[in-house]
C-alpha cells in the first residue's frame, strides 16, 4: 500500500516536472480550456440550436436569410461574446484564441451586428493565416457581407475562398460557398449563372441534406428560365439525396406541377395521389388537392376541376389552398371566358382568404384592375347619357311622351360602337361589348377608385414637369375621373372640377346632375375611353380591345390631348403584332400633326433623326428658374417670370406650359378667377393643340358661368396653406401644396398688382370671343 502511494506521488511529481519543462503555454491551454473555452463553446452550441430549430422558412424562396433570435437566446450570445473576449484577454497564448475569435464573429452575425462580425473574421484571417478555421471565417465573412447587400464584396470573397477550399478538400465549405453564390445570382435574376453555381454545389461531396436543398433550388432556377422539362428532372433528383420531410413534400408537389405543365397528366396525377396517401398536415393535403384540380382543368375536365375547387373552399377554409382555389377561378373567368363580373368576385374572395398567401397581392391587383374596368364603363355610360341630354335640349320628338318617339339609347349606343368603322365587332368579344354598353351602373352607382398607380409605361418617354393644384376636400362635383396615366403624363388636377366621381348618390332623393357644356362632357368621355384602352392593353392583356378604344379616341375626339398619346399607343400595339408598316404610318402622323409633342421627340430620338429645333431652347432655363421661385414660396416673382416667358418666346414649347402655370397661380394661389380665365383663354386661343389647352377646357366652361361655379366649388371653403420653410429645389420636381405661398397673405399683394400687370401695354390682351368650337372637340 505504501509502495502504491509512493508511485502515485512520484507520478504527480513527474507531471509537474513535464508542465514546468513545457512552459506556461501548456498551462494556459489547460486553464483556458477548462475555465473559459469549454463553457463558452457549450453555450454557443446551445444558442445556435435555439436559432436553427425554429420553423424553417419556405424552401422555394431563399437559402440564406438573416437569423431570427429570441430575446433569451440573444442574452446567451452576449455571454458567449463576453466569455470568449475574457479568454483572449487573459490567455492570449492559448491555442483556443482563433476559436474564440470565430465564435465572437458568428455570434455577432446571429445577432445582426454584421460590421462587428466582419471585423472579427478579418482579425482571424489576418492574424491566423494558417488556422484550419480560416475557411469557415471566410465563409461567414461572405455571409455577413451578403446580409449587408454588398454583392461585389461577397463575390470577391467567394472567388478567393472556393479555390482554397477545393485545394484543401473542404467540401462542406465549398458546398456552402456555391450555395451563397447561387442565391446571389438568383436574386439578381441571373438564373443562368445561378444554375451553374447550384450544379457545382450538388457535385461536391458535402452534406447530403444541403445538397438536396441545392438540387431543389436548381429546379426553381430552371422554372424561372422557362425550361420546365429540366425543372421536372431536377425536382426528381432531389429524392436521391437526403431531404427532410418538408423538403420531400415540396419537391413532390413541384414535380407534379411541372409534369402537368408538360402535359404529362397521368404522371402528375400519380405523383399527387401518392402524396395524399402520406402523413401530411391538413393544409398540405389541401394544396395537393388544389393541384389535382388544376390538372383536371388542364386536361379539359372542367366538371371535375370545379367540383374539387368547391370542395377545397369548404374543406380547407382560410388556408393557402382555398385562397389559391379562388384565385385560380378568377383567372379562368377573366382569361378564358372574359366574364369580368365573376372574375372580380373570385379575386375579391382570394385576396381576403389567407393573408400570407403568395397570391394575395396578385389577387388584389387583378381585383383593382377589374374594378377600374367597371368604373370606366359606368362613367362612360353616364357621360354618354349626359351628352345626349345636353345636345338634344329644346328639340322635338326626343323623349316626347306624346309622340312616343323616344329613342332606345342603349340600342343606339350598341349600333354606334359596333359600326363605328374603326374596329369591327370581331376585334373584341361580343360579350365584352355588351357589358360595356349594358353597364350595371345604370342600376347601381359604382365608385371610382380613389387612386391607382401609373401603370402605363409605353416606351421611355419622360413626363413634363407640372404643378399640382390644391385639393379641395370639401368639393363634390362632376369631375375629371382617372389619371393621365399612359406614359405617366401627369398634369395638374383640376381644382375647380375636382377629379373624382360625380355628385354622390343620395338614396333618399334623385341624383341632380348640374349643367355642363357638351365640349366638357366630350373631354371626359375621351379621357375615360383612353384610360379604358390602356387598361385593356397593359393589365387585361386584350390588345384588340385596346385598339378599339384607342381608335375611338383618335377618330371621335380629334382635338383631345389624348390623341397623340393614343396614336403612340396604337403604334406600340402594332409593333407588338409585328406590323411595321402600320407603325411607320402612325409615326408619320405624329411627326406631321404633333411635331411639338414629346411623342414626336421620342420618335425622332429612336429613329436617329436630328434632335430638331429643341436642341437649344432658351426658354427652358427661364422656366426652371421661375419654377424654382414658385417652389421657394416667391409666387409673385415666379408669376412675372412665367409671363415674361410667354411674351419673349412665343414659339417655344415651354410657352403654353408657362401660360397654363400663370392661370394656375391665379386660380389656386391668389384665388383671382377673372385673371385665371384671361390666361386660360389666351392659352386656348394661341395653343389649341397643346396638352395644356385641353386641360383648361373644362375650367373655361365653369369660369364662363358663375352659376356653374357655385355648383362645383365653394371658394370660401378652400383652406389656407401656411408658408413653408425654405427648401432646396430639385430640377424636375413640382411644388407640393405646402410649398406654395399662403394664398391669403399673397392675395392682397397680387390684387394690388393685377391692374398694372393685366394692363401692361406690351402684352396683347386676348380677345373676348370664344375659341373656335372645333378646338374643343
XYZ file of C-alpha atoms in Angstrom:
777
model
C 0.000 0.000 0.000
C 2.816 2.343 0.898
C 4.615 1.482 -2.317
C 1.444 2.255 -4.328
C 1.104 5.607 -2.604
C 4.747 6.311 -3.334
C 4.264 5.531 -7.010
C 1.345 7.961 -7.222
C 3.394 10.645 -5.535
C 6.269 10.095 -7.958
C 3.804 10.274 -10.884
C 2.457 13.631 -9.722
C 5.981 14.983 -9.395
C 6.761 13.841 -12.920
C 3.609 15.539 -14.252
C 4.599 18.773 -12.529
C 8.102 18.472 -13.971
C 6.660 17.972 -17.501
C 4.463 21.017 -17.116
C 7.409 23.117 -15.964
C 9.554 21.880 -18.842
C 6.748 22.590 -21.390
C 6.440 26.151 -20.158
C 3.442 28.319 -19.478
C 1.827 27.610 -22.929
C 0.532 24.223 -21.842
C -0.704 25.708 -18.603
C -2.625 28.407 -20.479
C -4.148 25.865 -22.820
C -5.345 23.684 -19.978
C -6.546 26.549 -17.817
C -8.092 28.441 -20.704
C -9.962 25.372 -21.881
C -11.318 24.220 -18.533
C -12.056 27.685 -17.150
C -13.419 29.561 -20.167
C -13.445 27.994 -23.627
C -15.359 24.862 -22.697
C -18.165 26.848 -21.077
C -18.273 29.343 -23.958
C -18.412 26.657 -26.648
C -21.158 24.783 -24.809
C -23.227 27.968 -24.515
C -22.581 28.848 -28.175
C -23.762 25.452 -29.428
C -26.852 25.703 -27.286
C -27.633 29.167 -28.698
C -27.166 28.044 -32.300
C -29.522 25.116 -31.734
C -32.125 27.518 -30.350
C -31.976 29.507 -33.603
C -31.760 26.676 -36.120
C -34.505 24.602 -34.529
C -37.068 27.318 -35.213
C -39.585 26.552 -38.018
C -37.836 26.888 -41.363
C -38.940 29.397 -43.947
C -40.380 28.145 -47.273
C -37.593 26.412 -49.138
C -38.632 27.792 -52.512
C -37.703 31.374 -51.608
C -34.177 31.957 -50.268
C -31.475 29.732 -48.885
C -29.699 32.119 -46.537
C -31.562 34.711 -44.543
C -30.903 36.932 -41.507
C -31.412 34.931 -38.371
C -34.362 35.418 -36.024
C -33.004 35.171 -32.464
C -35.357 35.059 -29.451
C -34.619 37.509 -26.657
C -33.493 34.721 -24.306
C -31.050 33.431 -26.897
C -29.715 36.938 -27.534
C -28.618 37.024 -23.893
C -26.820 33.705 -24.390
C -24.915 35.043 -27.418
C -23.931 38.111 -25.418
C -22.485 35.813 -22.736
C -20.588 33.864 -25.414
C -19.012 37.105 -26.631
C -18.150 38.051 -23.052
C -16.546 34.695 -22.186
C -14.573 34.489 -25.445
C -13.332 38.054 -25.018
C -12.141 37.126 -21.496
C -10.293 34.120 -22.882
C -8.493 36.289 -25.482
C -7.612 38.839 -22.800
C -6.315 36.517 -20.088
C -4.970 33.656 -22.191
C -3.541 35.308 -25.345
C -1.135 32.422 -25.951
C -3.794 29.755 -25.756
C -4.453 27.612 -28.803
C -8.174 28.395 -28.395
C -7.821 32.080 -29.350
C -8.726 31.602 -33.020
C -11.743 29.511 -31.960
C -12.826 32.276 -29.594
C -12.492 34.939 -32.316
C -14.598 32.854 -34.715
C -17.313 32.287 -32.086
C -17.448 36.021 -31.375
C -17.774 36.812 -35.091
C -20.509 34.231 -35.672
C -22.380 35.418 -32.559
C -22.380 38.949 -33.952
C -23.833 37.692 -37.241
C -26.587 35.775 -35.457
C -27.400 38.977 -33.551
C -27.484 41.015 -36.778
C -24.380 43.064 -35.883
C -22.676 42.408 -39.197
C -19.943 45.043 -39.130
C -18.719 43.786 -35.766
C -18.733 40.257 -37.129
C -16.784 41.308 -40.220
C -14.079 42.881 -38.027
C -13.623 39.646 -36.088
C -13.447 37.496 -39.243
C -10.863 39.840 -40.759
C -8.894 39.683 -37.488
C -8.802 35.891 -37.575
C -7.816 35.723 -41.247
C -5.029 38.281 -40.785
C -3.576 37.023 -37.502
C -4.023 33.288 -38.047
C -3.382 32.724 -41.771
C -2.549 29.029 -41.203
C -5.506 28.266 -38.940
C -7.843 25.478 -40.001
C -10.675 27.858 -39.125
C -9.747 30.382 -41.813
C -12.082 28.701 -44.327
C -15.064 28.939 -42.012
C -14.140 32.531 -41.169
C -14.144 33.469 -44.867
C -17.483 31.735 -45.387
C -19.083 33.688 -42.539
C -17.355 36.820 -43.791
C -19.193 36.302 -47.103
C -22.491 35.726 -45.254
C -22.144 38.966 -43.301
C -21.390 40.940 -46.470
C -24.373 39.270 -48.157
C -26.691 40.359 -45.359
C -25.420 43.912 -45.855
C -26.240 43.743 -49.594
C -22.622 44.211 -50.642
C -22.776 41.789 -53.546
C -19.443 42.678 -55.100
C -17.665 42.036 -51.803
C -19.429 38.673 -51.477
C -18.280 37.543 -54.919
C -14.768 38.774 -54.237
C -14.541 36.723 -51.022
C -16.005 33.624 -52.699
C -13.602 33.907 -55.624
C -10.749 33.598 -53.113
C -12.412 31.006 -50.874
C -13.611 28.447 -53.441
C -10.172 27.628 -54.966
C -8.608 27.427 -51.474
C -11.383 25.168 -50.168
C -11.091 22.968 -53.259
C -7.346 22.517 -52.748
C -7.765 21.797 -49.049
C -10.625 19.349 -49.624
C -13.052 21.410 -47.518
C -16.144 20.011 -49.216
C -18.761 21.461 -46.875
C -17.205 24.922 -47.104
C -17.164 24.542 -50.879
C -20.798 23.410 -50.915
C -21.991 26.375 -48.862
C -19.875 28.788 -50.894
C -21.594 27.656 -54.095
C -24.989 27.927 -52.383
C -24.343 31.559 -51.402
C -23.169 32.307 -54.933
C -26.244 30.629 -56.449
C -28.628 32.540 -54.217
C -26.973 35.852 -55.004
C -27.240 35.286 -58.759
C -30.814 34.040 -58.401
C -31.879 37.182 -56.554
C -30.292 39.246 -59.304
C -32.395 37.381 -61.850
C -29.255 35.896 -63.401
C -30.622 32.372 -63.416
C -28.092 31.041 -65.919
C -25.281 31.882 -63.505
C -27.323 30.569 -60.567
C -27.829 27.169 -62.201
C -24.079 26.834 -62.731
C -23.436 27.543 -59.043
C -26.108 25.114 -57.829
C -24.917 22.386 -60.170
C -21.414 22.761 -58.734
C -22.850 22.620 -55.219
C -24.639 19.362 -55.981
C -21.412 17.976 -57.470
C -19.464 18.292 -54.210
C -19.205 15.517 -51.635
C -20.576 17.713 -48.887
C -23.565 17.246 -46.613
C -26.346 15.276 -48.324
C -29.139 17.349 -46.784
C -27.613 20.598 -48.031
C -27.101 19.079 -51.473
C -30.796 18.149 -51.562
C -31.685 21.783 -50.915
C -29.284 22.934 -53.630
C -30.893 20.476 -56.057
C -34.327 21.848 -55.182
C -33.110 25.392 -55.873
C -31.738 24.190 -59.189
C -35.244 23.081 -60.197
C -36.624 26.513 -59.321
C -33.976 28.228 -61.452
C -34.884 26.056 -64.446
C -38.531 27.023 -63.927
C -37.568 30.701 -63.922
C -35.713 30.143 -67.181
C -38.818 28.545 -68.697
C -37.138 25.165 -69.055
C -39.941 23.089 -67.498
C -38.545 19.785 -68.689
C -35.199 20.248 -66.937
C -37.024 21.603 -63.888
C -39.084 18.408 -63.594
C -35.939 16.304 -63.853
C -34.167 18.466 -61.262
C -37.002 18.008 -58.788
C -36.934 14.269 -59.415
C -33.248 14.106 -58.427
C -33.818 15.773 -55.043
C -35.002 12.446 -53.600
C -31.623 10.857 -54.459
C -30.089 12.813 -51.605
C -31.424 13.027 -48.038
C -34.128 15.703 -47.957
C -36.112 16.319 -44.796
C -39.823 15.622 -44.690
C -40.777 19.217 -45.504
C -38.415 19.407 -48.471
C -39.552 15.991 -49.685
C -43.182 17.173 -49.703
C -42.413 20.407 -51.541
C -40.270 18.554 -54.059
C -43.020 16.091 -54.933
C -45.559 18.884 -55.205
C -43.287 20.883 -57.517
C -42.551 17.819 -59.596
C -46.252 17.154 -60.123
C -46.885 20.770 -61.116
C -44.136 20.712 -63.726
C -45.428 17.412 -65.120
C -48.870 18.997 -65.522
C -47.282 21.931 -67.342
C -45.565 19.476 -69.676
C -48.903 17.799 -70.418
C -47.931 14.557 -68.666
C -51.213 14.484 -66.790
C -51.255 10.819 -65.791
C -47.741 11.068 -64.350
C -48.709 14.231 -62.493
C -51.848 12.680 -61.022
C -49.826 9.656 -59.930
C -47.440 11.920 -58.019
C -50.280 13.835 -56.368
C -52.271 10.706 -55.403
C -49.147 9.159 -53.899
C -48.683 12.323 -51.846
C -52.218 12.220 -50.466
C -51.511 8.755 -49.044
C -48.665 10.068 -46.898
C -48.873 11.577 -43.414
C -49.419 15.241 -44.218
C -50.767 18.265 -42.413
C -54.289 19.381 -43.261
C -53.104 22.472 -45.159
C -50.569 20.372 -47.102
C -53.306 17.980 -48.217
C -55.341 20.979 -49.354
C -52.532 22.142 -51.642
C -52.236 18.662 -53.156
C -56.000 18.603 -53.797
C -55.678 22.010 -55.442
C -53.027 20.756 -57.855
C -55.189 17.740 -58.708
C -57.998 20.172 -59.578
C -55.615 22.274 -61.671
C -54.516 19.133 -63.515
C -58.126 18.227 -64.303
C -58.667 21.748 -65.647
C -55.556 21.447 -67.823
C -56.911 18.113 -69.132
C -60.132 19.862 -70.150
C -62.270 18.205 -67.476
C -63.841 21.370 -66.067
C -66.561 19.434 -64.228
C -64.107 17.552 -62.017
C -61.919 20.626 -61.643
C -64.704 22.905 -60.407
C -66.114 20.229 -58.129
C -62.722 19.958 -56.467
C -62.316 23.750 -56.262
C -65.638 23.970 -54.413
C -64.642 21.061 -52.170
C -61.413 22.886 -51.266
C -63.361 26.066 -50.439
C -65.445 24.287 -47.842
C -62.974 21.720 -46.504
C -59.870 23.913 -46.199
C -61.311 27.319 -45.335
C -58.921 30.140 -44.572
C -55.882 28.264 -45.877
C -53.408 28.889 -48.643
C -55.171 26.180 -50.674
C -58.586 27.875 -50.552
C -57.057 31.277 -51.391
C -55.317 29.802 -54.427
C -58.505 27.991 -55.417
C -60.419 31.277 -55.547
C -57.594 32.972 -57.436
C -57.397 30.170 -59.992
C -61.082 30.504 -60.829
C -60.670 34.252 -61.087
C -58.020 33.718 -63.737
C -60.207 31.219 -65.562
C -63.192 33.573 -65.762
C -61.045 36.560 -66.691
C -58.740 34.979 -69.249
C -60.848 32.204 -70.733
C -64.453 33.380 -70.736
C -63.915 37.133 -70.228
C -66.584 37.110 -67.547
C -65.169 40.026 -65.603
C -68.032 40.123 -63.127
C -67.412 36.576 -61.869
C -63.648 37.044 -62.068
C -63.853 40.112 -59.832
C -65.940 38.164 -57.332
C -63.351 35.353 -57.086
C -60.402 37.762 -56.903
C -62.126 39.608 -54.061
C -62.531 36.350 -52.145
C -58.951 35.285 -52.841
C -57.357 38.481 -51.553
C -59.050 38.175 -48.151
C -58.930 34.394 -47.689
C -55.380 33.860 -46.408
C -53.291 36.993 -45.897
C -49.875 35.316 -46.069
C -50.602 33.512 -49.338
C -48.378 34.347 -52.281
C -51.492 35.113 -54.359
C -52.861 37.788 -52.005
C -51.097 40.680 -53.735
C -51.736 39.431 -57.303
C -55.400 38.934 -56.434
C -55.573 42.479 -55.105
C -54.050 43.836 -58.321
C -56.435 41.845 -60.525
C -59.443 42.964 -58.462
C -58.313 46.597 -58.696
C -57.918 46.343 -62.478
C -61.389 44.873 -62.977
C -62.900 47.408 -60.574
C -61.436 50.166 -62.736
C -62.892 48.468 -65.816
C -66.412 48.619 -64.369
C -65.800 52.148 -63.104
C -64.760 53.391 -66.556
C -67.770 51.689 -68.102
C -70.035 53.283 -65.515
C -68.636 56.728 -66.211
C -68.813 56.293 -69.979
C -72.453 55.273 -69.745
C -73.191 58.246 -67.535
C -71.306 60.729 -69.745
C -72.911 59.314 -72.895
C -76.328 59.863 -71.346
C -75.410 63.338 -70.163
C -74.010 64.289 -73.562
C -77.158 63.048 -75.275
C -79.263 65.073 -72.838
C -77.258 68.279 -73.359
C -77.185 68.023 -77.148
C -80.933 67.302 -77.537
C -82.285 70.039 -75.302
C -85.135 72.130 -76.747
C -85.506 69.773 -79.705
C -88.637 67.979 -80.762
C -89.505 64.299 -80.991
C -86.915 63.398 -78.370
C -88.299 61.664 -75.305
C -91.661 63.177 -76.119
C -94.248 61.112 -74.257
C -96.972 62.322 -76.585
C -95.222 61.420 -79.791
C -93.899 58.186 -78.372
C -90.703 58.701 -80.373
C -88.183 58.277 -77.628
C -85.035 56.532 -78.842
C -83.659 53.468 -77.256
C -80.334 54.996 -76.206
C -78.762 51.611 -75.396
C -79.594 50.240 -78.833
C -78.220 53.404 -80.427
C -75.001 53.084 -78.495
C -74.536 49.456 -79.428
C -75.015 50.269 -83.087
C -72.669 53.249 -82.982
C -69.920 51.352 -81.182
C -70.020 48.302 -83.400
C -70.478 50.180 -86.683
C -68.010 52.985 -85.938
C -65.924 51.897 -88.898
C -62.686 51.851 -86.929
C -62.815 48.355 -85.476
C -65.362 45.675 -86.201
C -67.189 43.602 -83.645
C -64.876 40.698 -84.450
C -61.913 42.542 -82.950
C -63.224 42.150 -79.424
C -65.551 39.607 -77.935
C -69.250 40.322 -78.244
C -69.720 39.656 -74.547
C -67.343 42.497 -73.656
C -69.114 44.922 -75.984
C -72.467 44.080 -74.457
C -71.112 44.529 -70.960
C -69.584 47.850 -71.963
C -72.959 49.130 -73.126
C -75.418 47.378 -70.817
C -73.443 48.534 -67.775
C -74.608 47.667 -64.317
C -74.024 51.319 -63.471
C -77.473 52.037 -64.892
C -78.830 50.251 -61.839
C -76.216 50.875 -59.188
C -73.629 53.586 -58.628
C -70.083 52.338 -58.558
C -67.337 54.367 -57.016
C -64.251 55.326 -58.946
C -61.120 54.057 -57.158
C -59.563 56.762 -55.023
C -56.284 56.250 -56.779
C -54.482 53.805 -58.948
C -50.811 53.546 -59.897
C -49.274 54.955 -63.027
C -49.335 51.583 -64.698
C -48.873 52.605 -68.308
C -45.231 52.771 -69.418
C -45.059 52.530 -73.196
C -41.543 53.348 -74.357
C -39.139 55.588 -72.453
C -40.970 58.884 -72.507
C -40.091 61.373 -69.779
C -43.173 63.219 -68.491
C -43.024 67.031 -68.409
C -42.719 68.760 -65.085
C -46.041 70.032 -63.853
C -47.516 71.882 -60.934
C -50.252 70.189 -58.936
C -53.261 72.141 -57.880
C -54.553 72.345 -54.363
C -57.076 69.616 -53.463
C -60.406 70.961 -52.315
C -61.535 68.212 -49.997
C -64.930 69.818 -49.499
C -65.909 69.961 -53.147
C -68.092 67.264 -54.715
C -68.655 67.715 -58.404
C -68.902 66.198 -61.819
C -65.252 65.534 -62.284
C -62.411 64.531 -64.500
C -62.045 60.961 -63.249
C -58.992 58.799 -63.531
C -55.436 59.928 -64.157
C -53.435 60.742 -67.249
C -51.605 57.520 -66.720
C -50.363 56.426 -70.134
C -46.708 57.341 -70.431
C -47.063 58.952 -66.985
C -48.371 62.229 -68.415
C -49.049 63.819 -65.037
C -50.820 67.143 -65.467
C -52.226 69.319 -62.692
C -55.507 68.204 -61.205
C -58.443 70.469 -61.857
C -59.162 72.292 -58.613
C -62.410 73.743 -59.928
C -63.627 70.396 -61.192
C -62.227 68.082 -58.537
C -61.198 64.818 -60.170
C -63.433 62.202 -58.656
C -66.765 60.644 -59.336
C -69.919 62.671 -59.881
C -72.111 64.003 -57.106
C -72.640 61.128 -54.729
C -75.921 59.371 -54.978
C -78.411 60.030 -52.227
C -80.612 57.017 -51.834
C -83.453 59.154 -50.473
C -83.504 61.623 -53.347
C -82.792 61.590 -57.115
C -79.349 62.489 -58.414
C -79.134 66.110 -59.524
C -76.683 66.486 -62.388
C -75.511 70.085 -62.848
C -75.341 71.581 -66.311
C -72.056 71.277 -68.154
C -71.117 72.081 -71.721
C -71.135 69.309 -74.356
C -67.466 70.016 -75.110
C -66.514 69.412 -71.490
C -68.506 66.179 -71.470
C -66.719 65.047 -74.626
C -63.426 65.760 -72.898
C -64.471 63.497 -70.050
C -65.562 60.802 -72.491
C -62.224 60.967 -74.323
C -60.305 60.640 -71.081
C -62.258 57.605 -69.909
C -62.014 55.938 -73.307
C -58.274 56.474 -73.209
C -57.972 55.057 -69.683
C -60.087 52.058 -70.630
C -57.892 51.400 -73.664
C -54.782 51.479 -71.509
C -56.389 49.099 -69.045
C -57.177 46.624 -71.823
C -53.649 46.862 -73.176
C -51.456 46.667 -70.106
C -53.477 44.980 -67.396
C -56.165 42.877 -69.032
C -53.909 41.743 -71.894
C -56.533 42.360 -74.582
C -54.688 44.335 -77.279
C -57.535 44.068 -79.800
C -59.905 45.710 -77.340
C -57.252 48.345 -76.683
C -57.067 49.028 -80.433
C -60.826 49.518 -80.475
C -60.830 52.134 -77.731
C -57.654 53.968 -78.798
C -59.192 54.284 -82.276
C -62.360 55.738 -80.768
C -60.291 58.418 -79.053
C -58.418 59.237 -82.253
C -61.463 59.415 -84.531
C -64.165 60.721 -82.208
C -62.095 63.324 -80.329
C -59.512 64.686 -82.787
C -58.765 67.815 -80.690
C -58.296 65.941 -77.415
C -54.978 65.948 -75.631
C -55.222 62.155 -75.562
C -54.981 61.839 -79.354
C -51.170 61.948 -79.724
C -50.866 59.593 -76.787
C -53.398 57.260 -78.349
C -51.554 57.314 -81.667
C -48.336 56.428 -79.874
C -50.058 53.575 -78.045
C -51.536 52.297 -81.307
C -48.051 52.234 -82.788
C -46.805 50.206 -79.839
C -49.614 47.687 -80.258
C -48.850 47.255 -83.944
C -45.172 46.927 -83.063
C -46.040 44.025 -80.746
C -48.030 42.487 -83.579
C -45.054 42.852 -85.920
C -46.865 45.212 -88.309
C -44.047 47.640 -89.140
C -45.963 49.366 -91.947
C -48.704 50.429 -89.535
C -46.074 51.608 -87.041
C -44.357 53.768 -89.672
C -47.679 55.178 -90.839
C -48.685 56.223 -87.325
C -45.244 57.674 -86.630
C -45.578 59.871 -89.712
C -48.932 61.148 -88.448
C -47.402 62.054 -85.074
C -44.412 63.781 -86.700
C -46.623 65.804 -89.024
C -49.590 66.713 -86.815
C -47.960 66.771 -83.379
C -44.411 67.841 -84.099
C -44.145 69.775 -80.825
C -45.184 66.831 -78.679
C -42.897 64.679 -76.567
C -44.065 61.681 -78.601
C -42.676 63.207 -81.768
C -39.426 63.937 -79.937
C -39.275 60.329 -78.789
C -39.832 59.073 -82.336
C -37.092 61.328 -83.674
C -34.760 60.149 -80.936
C -35.270 56.444 -81.630
C -35.287 56.960 -85.396
C -31.903 58.642 -85.322
C -33.334 61.851 -86.725
C -31.935 65.260 -85.874
C -32.941 66.483 -82.460
C -34.768 69.234 -84.344
C -35.276 72.727 -83.017
C -35.453 71.636 -79.368
C -31.681 71.194 -79.205
C -31.318 74.607 -77.570
C -34.291 76.386 -76.082
C -33.503 79.497 -74.011
C -36.984 79.349 -72.504
C -36.201 76.080 -70.747
C -33.727 77.578 -68.285
C -36.016 80.539 -67.677
C -38.921 78.209 -66.965
C -36.843 76.260 -64.481
C -35.798 79.497 -62.771
C -39.429 80.572 -62.471
C -40.383 77.170 -61.161
C -37.608 77.405 -58.561
C -39.076 80.683 -57.330
C -42.511 79.128 -57.067
C -41.179 76.192 -55.070
C -39.357 78.606 -52.763
C -42.653 80.381 -51.988
C -41.835 83.516 -54.042
C -45.026 83.261 -56.057
C -45.226 86.898 -57.205
C -41.735 86.818 -58.726
C -42.471 83.463 -60.297
C -45.682 84.865 -61.809
C -43.807 87.719 -63.501
C -41.152 85.352 -64.873
C -43.746 82.988 -66.329
C -45.427 85.948 -68.032
C -42.096 87.093 -69.446
C -41.543 83.672 -70.999
C -44.933 83.960 -72.680
C -44.049 87.388 -74.054
C -40.433 86.768 -75.142
C -40.654 83.199 -76.500
C -43.958 82.775 -78.344
C -42.700 79.794 -80.410
C -41.150 77.824 -77.551
C -42.866 74.616 -76.398
C -42.434 75.979 -72.853
C -44.709 78.926 -73.574
C -48.065 77.106 -73.373
C -46.821 75.488 -70.193
C -45.870 78.901 -68.796
C -49.265 80.370 -69.726
C -51.005 77.462 -68.063
C -48.910 77.995 -64.910
C -49.834 81.692 -64.802
C -53.505 80.771 -64.901
C -52.896 78.084 -62.322
C -51.279 80.563 -59.907
C -54.187 82.988 -60.289
C -56.696 80.192 -59.786
C -55.073 78.406 -56.856
C -52.807 80.884 -55.078
C -54.344 84.346 -55.423
C -57.883 82.996 -55.992
C -58.337 85.576 -58.756
C -60.607 83.659 -61.102
C -61.067 86.530 -63.538
C -57.329 86.713 -64.213
C -57.157 82.915 -64.351
C -59.883 82.957 -67.003
C -57.981 85.548 -69.067
C -54.846 83.424 -69.167
C -56.635 80.149 -69.724
C -58.499 81.695 -72.661
C -55.241 83.080 -74.037
C -53.742 79.597 -73.869
C -56.786 78.055 -75.526
C -56.676 80.566 -78.377
C -52.928 80.643 -79.063
C -52.071 76.974 -78.478
C -55.275 74.981 -79.028
C -53.449 71.728 -79.875
C -51.293 71.663 -76.751
C -51.991 69.277 -73.904
C -52.377 72.282 -71.606
C -55.142 73.755 -73.737
C -57.078 70.520 -73.457
C -56.561 70.615 -69.717
C -58.218 74.025 -69.298
C -61.296 73.372 -71.446
C -63.436 72.186 -68.523
C -62.187 75.111 -66.446
C -63.323 77.619 -69.063
C -66.758 76.021 -69.155
C -67.122 76.744 -65.464
C -65.460 80.155 -65.397
C -67.754 81.438 -68.136
C -70.844 80.850 -65.997
C -70.800 81.843 -62.326
C -73.873 79.731 -61.614
C -71.959 76.641 -62.686
C -69.099 77.732 -60.494
C -71.289 77.637 -57.418
C -72.274 74.083 -58.238
C -68.705 72.873 -58.380
C -66.782 74.749 -55.717
C -67.167 76.848 -52.614
C -64.290 79.283 -52.704
C -64.647 80.251 -49.075
C -64.047 76.647 -48.038
C -60.603 76.465 -49.628
C -58.180 76.086 -46.773
C -55.230 78.437 -46.483
C -51.789 76.893 -46.678
C -49.018 78.054 -44.390
C -45.847 79.467 -45.873
C -43.160 76.780 -45.729
C -39.624 76.909 -44.584
C -37.012 77.363 -47.275
C -36.497 74.104 -49.140
C -33.906 73.036 -51.625
C -35.243 72.916 -55.180
C -34.602 69.855 -57.252
C -34.865 70.000 -61.001
C -37.881 68.205 -62.352
C -39.912 68.250 -59.134
C -43.180 70.106 -58.803
C -44.080 72.113 -55.673
C -46.383 70.464 -53.213
C -49.371 72.260 -51.747
C -47.379 73.172 -48.648
C -44.555 74.704 -50.676
C -46.752 77.440 -52.168
C -47.033 80.836 -50.552
C -50.067 81.343 -48.308
C -52.830 82.499 -50.683
C -54.410 84.716 -48.057
C -51.127 86.541 -47.483
C -50.407 86.756 -51.186
C -53.900 87.615 -52.393
C -53.823 91.291 -51.437
C -50.368 91.842 -52.939
C -51.366 90.163 -56.190
C -54.609 92.068 -56.485
C -52.806 95.360 -55.855
C -50.658 94.483 -58.870
C -53.375 92.933 -61.007
C -54.388 96.163 -62.679
C -50.825 97.077 -63.667
C -49.997 93.532 -64.670
C -53.081 92.883 -66.773
C -52.976 96.283 -68.409
C -49.331 96.045 -69.434
C -49.209 97.851 -72.805
C -46.520 95.477 -74.067
C -48.807 92.472 -73.699
C -51.506 91.609 -76.150
C -54.836 91.235 -74.372
C -56.743 88.133 -75.506
C -59.896 88.691 -77.455
C -63.194 88.124 -75.680
C -64.547 85.951 -78.480
C -64.556 82.270 -77.716
C -62.079 79.971 -79.342
C -63.020 78.080 -82.451
C -65.509 75.397 -81.366
C -63.527 72.852 -83.308
C -60.665 73.331 -80.855
C -62.795 71.994 -78.029
C -63.925 68.791 -79.688
